Amino acid sequence: MKTNDVIIQFTAKIVFFIIFFFSIHIFLAGHYTPGGGFVGGLLTSSAVVLLVLAFDLNTVRHVLPINYTYLTAIGLLLALATAAFPMFVGKPFFTHFFDYFNLPLLGKQSLHTAMLFDSGVYLVVVGVTMTIIQTIGEDE
Amino acid sequence: MNVNQMIEWAAVILILIGSIVSVISAYGMIRLPDVYTRSHAATKSSTLSVLTCLLGAFIYFWVHDGFVSVRLILGILFVFVTAPVAGHLICRAAYRSRVPLAEGSGEDELKPKLFPEEK
């Protein structure tokens, strides 16, 4: 008998976007309020896990064709590059820079290179969590 | 007593109502006989209690600190959307793994649809 999963699938479609945008918010607000790359990455991967629960592993892999191993590698490279960049301009390892910019629509904002390091952390957390869950989930 | 204080009292009363409803929900979890009636008590009234508590906290921060917390609104929306679905899924899993209904319950219309082979 074919099971009927309309309610959870429809809810998962809506709730995925709530969780995903909240994770982006947590990630961007991490410099001044609680949050940051780690929590944001965990929230993003939990949104993807919700899709995996409601639908199927192969469906989600078809919708989000991401190789999470590469995502982890990109995150590690980004973090290492951010940490190593000051060495080439004569500063110690891991020196961060910041400055104020007038962005369109957003006004005067401070941009900090810790953000790049944090996005590396974000990518690594998403990649590692999703790799673990996919590896366990597709084990027949 | 000015307007701000009155609105703060409204927030306080909302939080009080929320906690009372949550206690009622806990009593329902203890007193009711089977899974389905218990999940009825657990999802509906605790959702309402969480919603009123969050609304009270939102109003309090808005009036007292002048801080509009989008996270609380998002939390209200999120709980309102997800808690009934969670209750539905738990009940459904219970029914499909053949947890019996309480004694004295009347019609069971789902049974001939879901398990037509047994009568």
PDB file of C-alpha atoms in Angstrom:
ATOM      1  CA  MET A   1       0.000   0.000   0.000  1.00  0.00           C
ATOM      2  CA  LYS A   2       1.351   3.379  -0.985  1.00  0.00           C
ATOM      3  CA  THR A   3       1.868   5.664   1.968  1.00  0.00           C
ATOM      4  CA  ASN A   4       0.563   9.194   1.763  1.00  0.00           C
ATOM      5  CA  ASP A   5       3.056  11.778   3.010  1.00  0.00           C
ATOM      6  CA  VAL A   6       1.419  14.976   1.823  1.00  0.00           C
ATOM      7  CA  ILE A   7       1.333  16.767   5.169  1.00  0.00           C
ATOM      8  CA  ILE A   8       4.968  16.305   6.158  1.00  0.00           C
ATOM      9  CA  GLN A   9       6.227  16.968   2.637  1.00  0.00           C
ATOM     10  CA  PHE A  10       4.305  20.211   2.311  1.00  0.00           C
ATOM     11  CA  THR A  11       5.354  21.351   5.786  1.00  0.00           C
ATOM     12  CA  ALA A  12       8.957  20.430   5.115  1.00  0.00           C
ATOM     13  CA  LYS A  13       8.949  22.572   1.979  1.00  0.00           C
ATOM     14  CA  ILE A  14       7.888  25.641   3.971  1.00  0.00           C
ATOM     15  CA  VAL A  15       9.878  24.979   7.130  1.00  0.00           C
ATOM     16  CA  PHE A  16      13.053  24.362   5.126  1.00  0.00           C
ATOM     17  CA  PHE A  17      13.081  27.995   4.032  1.00  0.00           C
ATOM     18  CA  ILE A  18      12.397  29.283   7.563  1.00  0.00           C
ATOM     19  CA  ILE A  19      15.289  27.242   8.977  1.00  0.00           C
ATOM     20  CA  PHE A  20      17.593  28.099   6.090  1.00  0.00           C
ATOM     21  CA  PHE A  21      17.056  31.856   6.291  1.00  0.00           C
ATOM     22  CA  PHE A  22      17.339  31.736  10.067  1.00  0.00           C
ATOM     23  CA  SER A  23      20.668  29.945   9.701  1.00  0.00           C
ATOM     24  CA  ILE A  24      21.873  32.677   7.324  1.00  0.00           C
ATOM     25  CA  HIS A  25      20.746  35.270   9.856  1.00  0.00           C
ATOM     26  CA  ILE A  26      22.572  33.487  12.698  1.00  0.00           C
ATOM     27  CA  PHE A  27      25.673  33.198  10.528  1.00  0.00           C
ATOM     28  CA  LEU A  28      25.729  36.873   9.519  1.00  0.00           C
ATOM     29  CA  ALA A  29      24.891  38.169  12.992  1.00  0.00           C
ATOM     30  CA  GLY A  30      27.603  36.116  14.660  1.00  0.00           C
ATOM     31  CA  HIS A  31      30.009  39.009  15.123  1.00  0.00           C
ATOM     32  CA  TYR A  32      27.763  41.057  17.401  1.00  0.00           C
ATOM     33  CA  THR A  33      25.195  38.625  18.817  1.00  0.00           C
ATOM     34  CA  PRO A  34      25.264  34.908  19.723  1.00  0.00           C
ATOM     35  CA  GLY A  35      25.687  32.718  16.681  1.00  0.00           C
ATOM     36  CA  GLY A  36      28.365  32.329  14.061  1.00  0.00           C
ATOM     37  CA  GLY A  37      29.683  29.853  11.564  1.00  0.00           C
ATOM     38  CA  PHE A  38      29.315  26.699  13.630  1.00  0.00           C
ATOM     39  CA  VAL A  39      25.684  27.179  14.676  1.00  0.00           C
ATOM     40  CA  GLY A  40      24.725  28.508  11.258  1.00  0.00           C
ATOM     41  CA  GLY A  41      26.277  25.492   9.559  1.00  0.00           C
ATOM     42  CA  LEU A  42      24.523  23.091  11.905  1.00  0.00           C
ATOM     43  CA  LEU A  43      21.180  24.814  11.255  1.00  0.00           C
ATOM     44  CA  THR A  44      21.662  24.685   7.502  1.00  0.00           C
ATOM     45  CA  SER A  45      22.510  21.006   7.582  1.00  0.00           C
ATOM     46  CA  SER A  46      19.505  20.361   9.842  1.00  0.00           C
ATOM     47  CA  ALA A  47      17.296  22.031   7.227  1.00  0.00           C
ATOM     48  CA  VAL A  48      18.722  19.697   4.595  1.00  0.00           C
ATOM     49  CA  VAL A  49      18.223  16.760   6.971  1.00  0.00           C
ATOM     50  CA  LEU A  50      14.571  17.761   7.304  1.00  0.00           C
ATOM     51  CA  LEU A  51      14.248  17.522   3.527  1.00  0.00           C
ATOM     52  CA  VAL A  52      15.964  14.131   3.622  1.00  0.00           C
ATOM     53  CA  LEU A  53      13.461  12.942   6.249  1.00  0.00           C
ATOM     54  CA  ALA A  54      10.423  14.195   4.378  1.00  0.00           C
ATOM     55  CA  PHE A  55      11.492  13.103   0.918  1.00  0.00           C
ATOM     56  CA  ASP A  56      14.210  10.726  -0.124  1.00  0.00           C
ATOM     57  CA  LEU A  57      17.986  10.761  -0.074  1.00  0.00           C
ATOM     58  CA  ASN A  58      18.162  10.445  -3.855  1.00  0.00           C
ATOM     59  CA  THR A  59      15.539  13.169  -4.377  1.00  0.00           C
ATOM     60  CA  VAL A  60      17.442  15.578  -2.173  1.00  0.00           C
ATOM     61  CA  ARG A  61      20.681  14.669  -3.902  1.00  0.00           C
ATOM     62  CA  HIS A  62      18.977  15.439  -7.201  1.00  0.00           C
ATOM     63  CA  VAL A  63      17.609  18.786  -5.929  1.00  0.00           C
ATOM     64  CA  LEU A  64      20.855  19.874  -4.236  1.00  0.00           C
ATOM     65  CA  PRO A  65      23.618  18.400  -6.393  1.00  0.00           C
ATOM     66  CA  ILE A  66      26.451  19.229  -3.993  1.00  0.00           C
ATOM     67  CA  ASN A  67      29.446  17.044  -3.309  1.00  0.00           C
ATOM     68  CA  TYR A  68      29.822  17.652   0.409  1.00  0.00           C
ATOM     69  CA  THR A  69      33.402  16.384   0.475  1.00  0.00           C
ATOM     70  CA  TYR A  70      34.394  19.150  -1.917  1.00  0.00           C
ATOM     71  CA  LEU A  71      32.395  21.606   0.216  1.00  0.00           C
ATOM     72  CA  THR A  72      34.495  20.636   3.245  1.00  0.00           C
ATOM     73  CA  ALA A  73      37.696  21.053   1.245  1.00  0.00           C
ATOM     74  CA  ILE A  74      36.605  24.486  -0.037  1.00  0.00           C
ATOM     75  CA  GLY A  75      35.802  25.586   3.511  1.00  0.00           C
ATOM     76  CA  LEU A  76      39.167  24.444   4.830  1.00  0.00           C
ATOM     77  CA  LEU A  77      40.962  26.199   1.952  1.00  0.00           C
ATOM     78  CA  LEU A  78      39.011  29.409   2.607  1.00  0.00           C
ATOM     79  CA  ALA A  79      39.884  29.364   6.310  1.00  0.00           C
ATOM     80  CA  LEU A  80      43.541  28.610   5.589  1.00  0.00           C
ATOM     81  CA  ALA A  81      43.734  31.314   2.919  1.00  0.00           C
ATOM     82  CA  THR A  82      42.211  33.906   5.252  1.00  0.00           C
ATOM     83  CA  ALA A  83      44.639  32.940   7.981  1.00  0.00           C
ATOM     84  CA  ALA A  84      47.661  32.866   5.684  1.00  0.00           C
ATOM     85  CA  PHE A  85      46.988  36.035   3.678  1.00  0.00           C
ATOM     86  CA  PRO A  86      48.537  38.466   6.259  1.00  0.00           C
ATOM     87  CA  MET A  87      51.833  36.612   6.052  1.00  0.00           C
ATOM     88  CA  PHE A  88      52.236  37.838   2.471  1.00  0.00           C
ATOM     89  CA  VAL A  89      51.843  41.485   3.466  1.00  0.00           C
ATOM     90  CA  GLY A  90      54.229  41.262   6.372  1.00  0.00           C
ATOM     91  CA  LYS A  91      51.851  40.691   9.288  1.00  0.00           C
ATOM     92  CA  PRO A  92      51.740  37.692  11.636  1.00  0.00           C
ATOM     93  CA  PHE A  93      49.690  34.613  10.846  1.00  0.00           C
ATOM     94  CA  PHE A  94      45.956  35.070  11.530  1.00  0.00           C
ATOM     95  CA  THR A  95      45.994  38.893  11.613  1.00  0.00           C
ATOM     96  CA  HIS A  96      42.549  40.198  10.700  1.00  0.00           C
ATOM     97  CA  PHE A  97      41.672  43.436   8.927  1.00  0.00           C
ATOM     98  CA  PHE A  98      38.530  45.492   8.918  1.00  0.00           C
ATOM     99  CA  ASP A  99      37.336  48.705   7.351  1.00  0.00           C
ATOM    100  CA  TYR A 100      34.109  50.639   6.839  1.00  0.00           C
ATOM    101  CA  PHE A 101      32.401  50.607   3.459  1.00  0.00           C
ATOM    102  CA  ASN A 102      29.367  52.349   2.054  1.00  0.00           C
ATOM    103  CA  LEU A 103      27.394  49.515   0.537  1.00  0.00           C
ATOM    104  CA  PRO A 104      24.390  50.082  -1.709  1.00  0.00           C
ATOM    105  CA  LEU A 105      21.078  49.558   0.156  1.00  0.00           C
ATOM    106  CA  LEU A 106      22.818  48.673   3.420  1.00  0.00           C
ATOM    107  CA  GLY A 107      24.586  51.951   4.176  1.00  0.00           C
ATOM    108  CA  LYS A 108      27.775  52.172   6.203  1.00  0.00           C
ATOM    109  CA  GLN A 109      28.870  48.718   7.295  1.00  0.00           C
ATOM    110  CA  SER A 110      32.087  47.340   8.656  1.00  0.00           C
ATOM    111  CA  LEU A 111      33.490  44.396   6.723  1.00  0.00           C
ATOM    112  CA  HIS A 112      35.879  42.162   8.595  1.00  0.00           C
ATOM    113  CA  THR A 113      38.062  39.337   7.317  1.00  0.00           C
ATOM    114  CA  ALA A 114      36.901  37.220  10.274  1.00  0.00           C
ATOM    115  CA  MET A 115      33.761  36.859   8.159  1.00  0.00           C
ATOM    116  CA  LEU A 116      35.730  34.936   5.525  1.00  0.00           C
ATOM    117  CA  PHE A 117      37.176  32.656   8.178  1.00  0.00           C
ATOM    118  CA  ASP A 118      33.673  32.145   9.565  1.00  0.00           C
ATOM    119  CA  SER A 119      32.300  31.237   6.162  1.00  0.00           C
ATOM    120  CA  GLY A 120      35.059  28.655   5.932  1.00  0.00           C
ATOM    121  CA  VAL A 121      33.904  27.228   9.262  1.00  0.00           C
ATOM    122  CA  TYR A 122      30.303  27.302   7.982  1.00  0.00           C
ATOM    123  CA  LEU A 123      31.161  25.360   4.836  1.00  0.00           C
ATOM    124  CA  VAL A 124      33.215  22.802   6.771  1.00  0.00           C
ATOM    125  CA  VAL A 125      30.413  22.208   9.295  1.00  0.00           C
ATOM    126  CA  VAL A 126      27.777  21.794   6.584  1.00  0.00           C
ATOM    127  CA  GLY A 127      30.032  19.518   4.565  1.00  0.00           C
ATOM    128  CA  VAL A 128      31.094  17.276   7.448  1.00  0.00           C
ATOM    129  CA  THR A 129      27.591  16.928   8.921  1.00  0.00           C
ATOM    130  CA  MET A 130      25.988  16.142   5.592  1.00  0.00           C
ATOM    131  CA  THR A 131      28.767  13.693   4.704  1.00  0.00           C
ATOM    132  CA  ILE A 132      28.214  11.822   7.976  1.00  0.00           C
ATOM    133  CA  ILE A 133      24.442  11.734   7.561  1.00  0.00           C
ATOM    134  CA  GLN A 134      24.507  10.725   3.914  1.00  0.00           C
ATOM    135  CA  THR A 135      27.061   7.998   4.580  1.00  0.00           C
ATOM    136  CA  ILE A 136      24.989   6.533   7.396  1.00  0.00           C
ATOM    137  CA  GLY A 137      21.680   7.048   5.586  1.00  0.00           C
ATOM    138  CA  GLU A 138      22.460   5.263   2.344  1.00  0.00           C
ATOM    139  CA  ASP A 139      23.866   2.202   4.101  1.00  0.00           C
ATOM    140  CA  GLU A 140      21.603  -0.636   2.988  1.00  0.00           C
TER     141      GLU A 140
ATOM    142  CA  MET B   1      -0.079  54.047  35.595  1.00  0.00           C
ATOM    143  CA  ASN B   2       0.657  55.074  32.041  1.00  0.00           C
ATOM    144  CA  VAL B   3       0.005  53.274  28.781  1.00  0.00           C
ATOM    145  CA  ASN B   4       3.362  51.496  28.661  1.00  0.00           C
ATOM    146  CA  GLN B   5       2.826  49.955  32.061  1.00  0.00           C
ATOM    147  CA  MET B   6      -0.627  48.792  31.068  1.00  0.00           C
ATOM    148  CA  ILE B   7       0.769  47.103  27.965  1.00  0.00           C
ATOM    149  CA  GLU B   8       3.446  45.484  30.141  1.00  0.00           C
ATOM    150  CA  TRP B   9       0.696  44.134  32.366  1.00  0.00           C
ATOM    151  CA  ALA B  10      -0.985  42.706  29.290  1.00  0.00           C
ATOM    152  CA  ALA B  11       2.276  40.913  28.458  1.00  0.00           C
ATOM    153  CA  VAL B  12       2.490  39.609  32.039  1.00  0.00           C
ATOM    154  CA  ILE B  13      -1.062  38.280  31.854  1.00  0.00           C
ATOM    155  CA  LEU B  14      -0.321  36.613  28.516  1.00  0.00           C
ATOM    156  CA  ILE B  15       2.681  34.808  30.015  1.00  0.00           C
ATOM    157  CA  LEU B  16       0.615  33.781  33.042  1.00  0.00           C
ATOM    158  CA  ILE B  17      -2.124  32.375  30.799  1.00  0.00           C
ATOM    159  CA  GLY B  18       0.513  30.530  28.810  1.00  0.00           C
ATOM    160  CA  SER B  19       1.995  28.876  31.883  1.00  0.00           C
ATOM    161  CA  ILE B  20      -1.437  27.906  33.217  1.00  0.00           C
ATOM    162  CA  VAL B  21      -2.371  26.338  29.884  1.00  0.00           C
ATOM    163  CA  SER B  22       0.936  24.475  29.877  1.00  0.00           C
ATOM    164  CA  VAL B  23       0.163  23.030  33.336  1.00  0.00           C
ATOM    165  CA  ILE B  24      -3.269  21.974  32.069  1.00  0.00           C
ATOM    166  CA  SER B  25      -1.557  20.281  29.143  1.00  0.00           C
ATOM    167  CA  ALA B  26       0.749  18.389  31.503  1.00  0.00           C
ATOM    168  CA  TYR B  27      -2.251  17.191  33.550  1.00  0.00           C
ATOM    169  CA  GLY B  28      -3.868  16.038  30.322  1.00  0.00           C
ATOM    170  CA  MET B  29      -0.751  14.024  29.499  1.00  0.00           C
ATOM    171  CA  ILE B  30      -1.066  12.263  32.864  1.00  0.00           C
ATOM    172  CA  ARG B  31      -4.807  11.767  33.048  1.00  0.00           C
ATOM    173  CA  LEU B  32      -5.877  10.814  29.528  1.00  0.00           C
ATOM    174  CA  PRO B  33      -6.077   7.105  28.675  1.00  0.00           C
ATOM    175  CA  ASP B  34      -4.316   6.417  25.363  1.00  0.00           C
ATOM    176  CA  VAL B  35      -1.773   7.784  22.871  1.00  0.00           C
ATOM    177  CA  TYR B  36      -4.243   9.639  20.676  1.00  0.00           C
ATOM    178  CA  THR B  37      -6.018  11.591  23.411  1.00  0.00           C
ATOM    179  CA  ARG B  38      -2.675  12.303  25.056  1.00  0.00           C
ATOM    180  CA  SER B  39      -1.260  13.736  21.866  1.00  0.00           C
ATOM    181  CA  HIS B  40      -4.426  15.798  21.605  1.00  0.00           C
ATOM    182  CA  ALA B  41      -3.592  17.274  25.015  1.00  0.00           C
ATOM    183  CA  ALA B  42       0.110  17.555  24.249  1.00  0.00           C
ATOM    184  CA  THR B  43      -0.034  19.285  20.879  1.00  0.00           C
ATOM    185  CA  LYS B  44      -2.951  21.684  21.104  1.00  0.00           C
ATOM    186  CA  SER B  45      -2.634  23.185  24.535  1.00  0.00           C
ATOM    187  CA  SER B  46       1.150  23.243  24.716  1.00  0.00           C
ATOM    188  CA  THR B  47       1.282  24.924  21.312  1.00  0.00           C
ATOM    189  CA  LEU B  48      -1.126  27.546  22.607  1.00  0.00           C
ATOM    190  CA  SER B  49       0.910  27.992  25.788  1.00  0.00           C
ATOM    191  CA  VAL B  50       4.157  28.427  23.882  1.00  0.00           C
ATOM    192  CA  LEU B  51       2.493  30.891  21.532  1.00  0.00           C
ATOM    193  CA  THR B  52       1.095  33.060  24.334  1.00  0.00           C
ATOM    194  CA  CYS B  53       4.396  32.973  26.265  1.00  0.00           C
ATOM    195  CA  LEU B  54       6.366  34.041  23.189  1.00  0.00           C
ATOM    196  CA  LEU B  55       3.815  36.726  22.368  1.00  0.00           C
ATOM    197  CA  GLY B  56       4.036  38.046  25.930  1.00  0.00           C
ATOM    198  CA  ALA B  57       7.839  38.106  25.780  1.00  0.00           C
ATOM    199  CA  PHE B  58       7.673  39.857  22.400  1.00  0.00           C
ATOM    200  CA  ILE B  59       5.309  42.539  23.710  1.00  0.00           C
ATOM    201  CA  TYR B  60       7.394  43.001  26.864  1.00  0.00           C
ATOM    202  CA  PHE B  61      10.642  43.552  24.956  1.00  0.00           C
ATOM    203  CA  TRP B  62       8.874  45.805  22.485  1.00  0.00           C
ATOM    204  CA  VAL B  63       7.339  48.085  25.113  1.00  0.00           C
ATOM    205  CA  HIS B  64       9.987  47.937  27.824  1.00  0.00           C
ATOM    206  CA  ASP B  65      13.178  47.980  25.757  1.00  0.00           C
ATOM    207  CA  GLY B  66      11.909  49.254  22.400  1.00  0.00           C
ATOM    208  CA  PHE B  67      13.369  46.148  20.784  1.00  0.00           C
ATOM    209  CA  VAL B  68      11.321  44.427  18.077  1.00  0.00           C
ATOM    210  CA  SER B  69      12.535  40.844  18.157  1.00  0.00           C
ATOM    211  CA  VAL B  70      12.022  39.229  14.766  1.00  0.00           C
ATOM    212  CA  ARG B  71      13.277  35.943  16.178  1.00  0.00           C
ATOM    213  CA  LEU B  72      10.304  35.709  18.537  1.00  0.00           C
ATOM    214  CA  ILE B  73       7.848  36.297  15.688  1.00  0.00           C
ATOM    215  CA  LEU B  74       9.681  33.690  13.661  1.00  0.00           C
ATOM    216  CA  GLY B  75       9.527  31.341  16.660  1.00  0.00           C
ATOM    217  CA  ILE B  76       5.777  31.876  16.984  1.00  0.00           C
ATOM    218  CA  LEU B  77       5.307  31.132  13.287  1.00  0.00           C
ATOM    219  CA  PHE B  78       7.598  28.118  13.434  1.00  0.00           C
ATOM    220  CA  VAL B  79       5.935  26.511  16.464  1.00  0.00           C
ATOM    221  CA  PHE B  80       2.508  27.253  15.018  1.00  0.00           C
ATOM    222  CA  VAL B  81       3.421  25.466  11.798  1.00  0.00           C
ATOM    223  CA  THR B  82       5.432  22.530  13.130  1.00  0.00           C
ATOM    224  CA  ALA B  83       3.845  21.398  16.416  1.00  0.00           C
ATOM    225  CA  PRO B  84       0.534  20.140  14.922  1.00  0.00           C
ATOM    226  CA  VAL B  85       2.443  18.341  12.182  1.00  0.00           C
ATOM    227  CA  ALA B  86       4.631  16.658  14.802  1.00  0.00           C
ATOM    228  CA  GLY B  87       1.520  15.528  16.675  1.00  0.00           C
ATOM    229  CA  HIS B  88       0.016  14.241  13.454  1.00  0.00           C
ATOM    230  CA  LEU B  89       3.133  12.251  12.628  1.00  0.00           C
ATOM    231  CA  ILE B  90       3.381  10.723  16.111  1.00  0.00           C
ATOM    232  CA  CYS B  91      -0.290   9.676  16.049  1.00  0.00           C
ATOM    233  CA  ARG B  92       0.064   8.281  12.575  1.00  0.00           C
ATOM    234  CA  ALA B  93       3.142   6.264  13.490  1.00  0.00           C
ATOM    235  CA  ALA B  94       1.314   4.975  16.564  1.00  0.00           C
ATOM    236  CA  TYR B  95      -1.743   3.956  14.546  1.00  0.00           C
ATOM    237  CA  ARG B  96       0.300   2.239  11.879  1.00  0.00           C
ATOM    238  CA  SER B  97       2.224   0.268  14.478  1.00  0.00           C
ATOM    239  CA  ARG B  98      -1.188  -0.840  15.810  1.00  0.00           C
ATOM    240  CA  VAL B  99      -1.312   0.906  19.156  1.00  0.00           C
ATOM    241  CA  PRO B 100      -4.867   0.187  20.344  1.00  0.00           C
ATOM    242  CA  LEU B 101      -7.449   2.872  21.023  1.00  0.00           C
ATOM    243  CA  ALA B 102      -8.635   3.415  24.563  1.00  0.00           C
ATOM    244  CA  GLU B 103     -11.474   1.276  25.869  1.00  0.00           C
ATOM    245  CA  GLY B 104     -14.821   2.873  25.309  1.00  0.00           C
ATOM    246  CA  SER B 105     -13.899   4.723  22.149  1.00  0.00           C
ATOM    247  CA  GLY B 106     -16.529   4.372  19.476  1.00  0.00           C
ATOM    248  CA  GLU B 107     -16.092   4.222  15.719  1.00  0.00           C
ATOM    249  CA  ASP B 108     -12.728   3.402  14.153  1.00  0.00           C
ATOM    250  CA  GLU B 109     -13.197   4.424  10.534  1.00  0.00           C
ATOM    251  CA  LEU B 110      -9.521   4.308   9.614  1.00  0.00           C
ATOM    252  CA  LYS B 111      -9.095   0.623  10.379  1.00  0.00           C
ATOM    253  CA  PRO B 112     -10.985  -0.865   7.373  1.00  0.00           C
ATOM    254  CA  LYS B 113      -9.195   1.605   5.106  1.00  0.00           C
ATOM    255  CA  LEU B 114      -5.718   0.976   6.466  1.00  0.00           C
ATOM    256  CA  PHE B 115      -5.851  -2.708   7.356  1.00  0.00           C
ATOM    257  CA  PRO B 116      -8.607  -4.128   5.093  1.00  0.00           C
ATOM    258  CA  GLU B 117      -7.427  -7.734   5.446  1.00  0.00           C
ATOM    259  CA  GLU B 118      -8.243  -8.105   9.152  1.00  0.00           C
ATOM    260  CA  LYS B 119     -11.816  -7.835  10.329  1.00  0.00           C
TER     261      LYS B 119
END
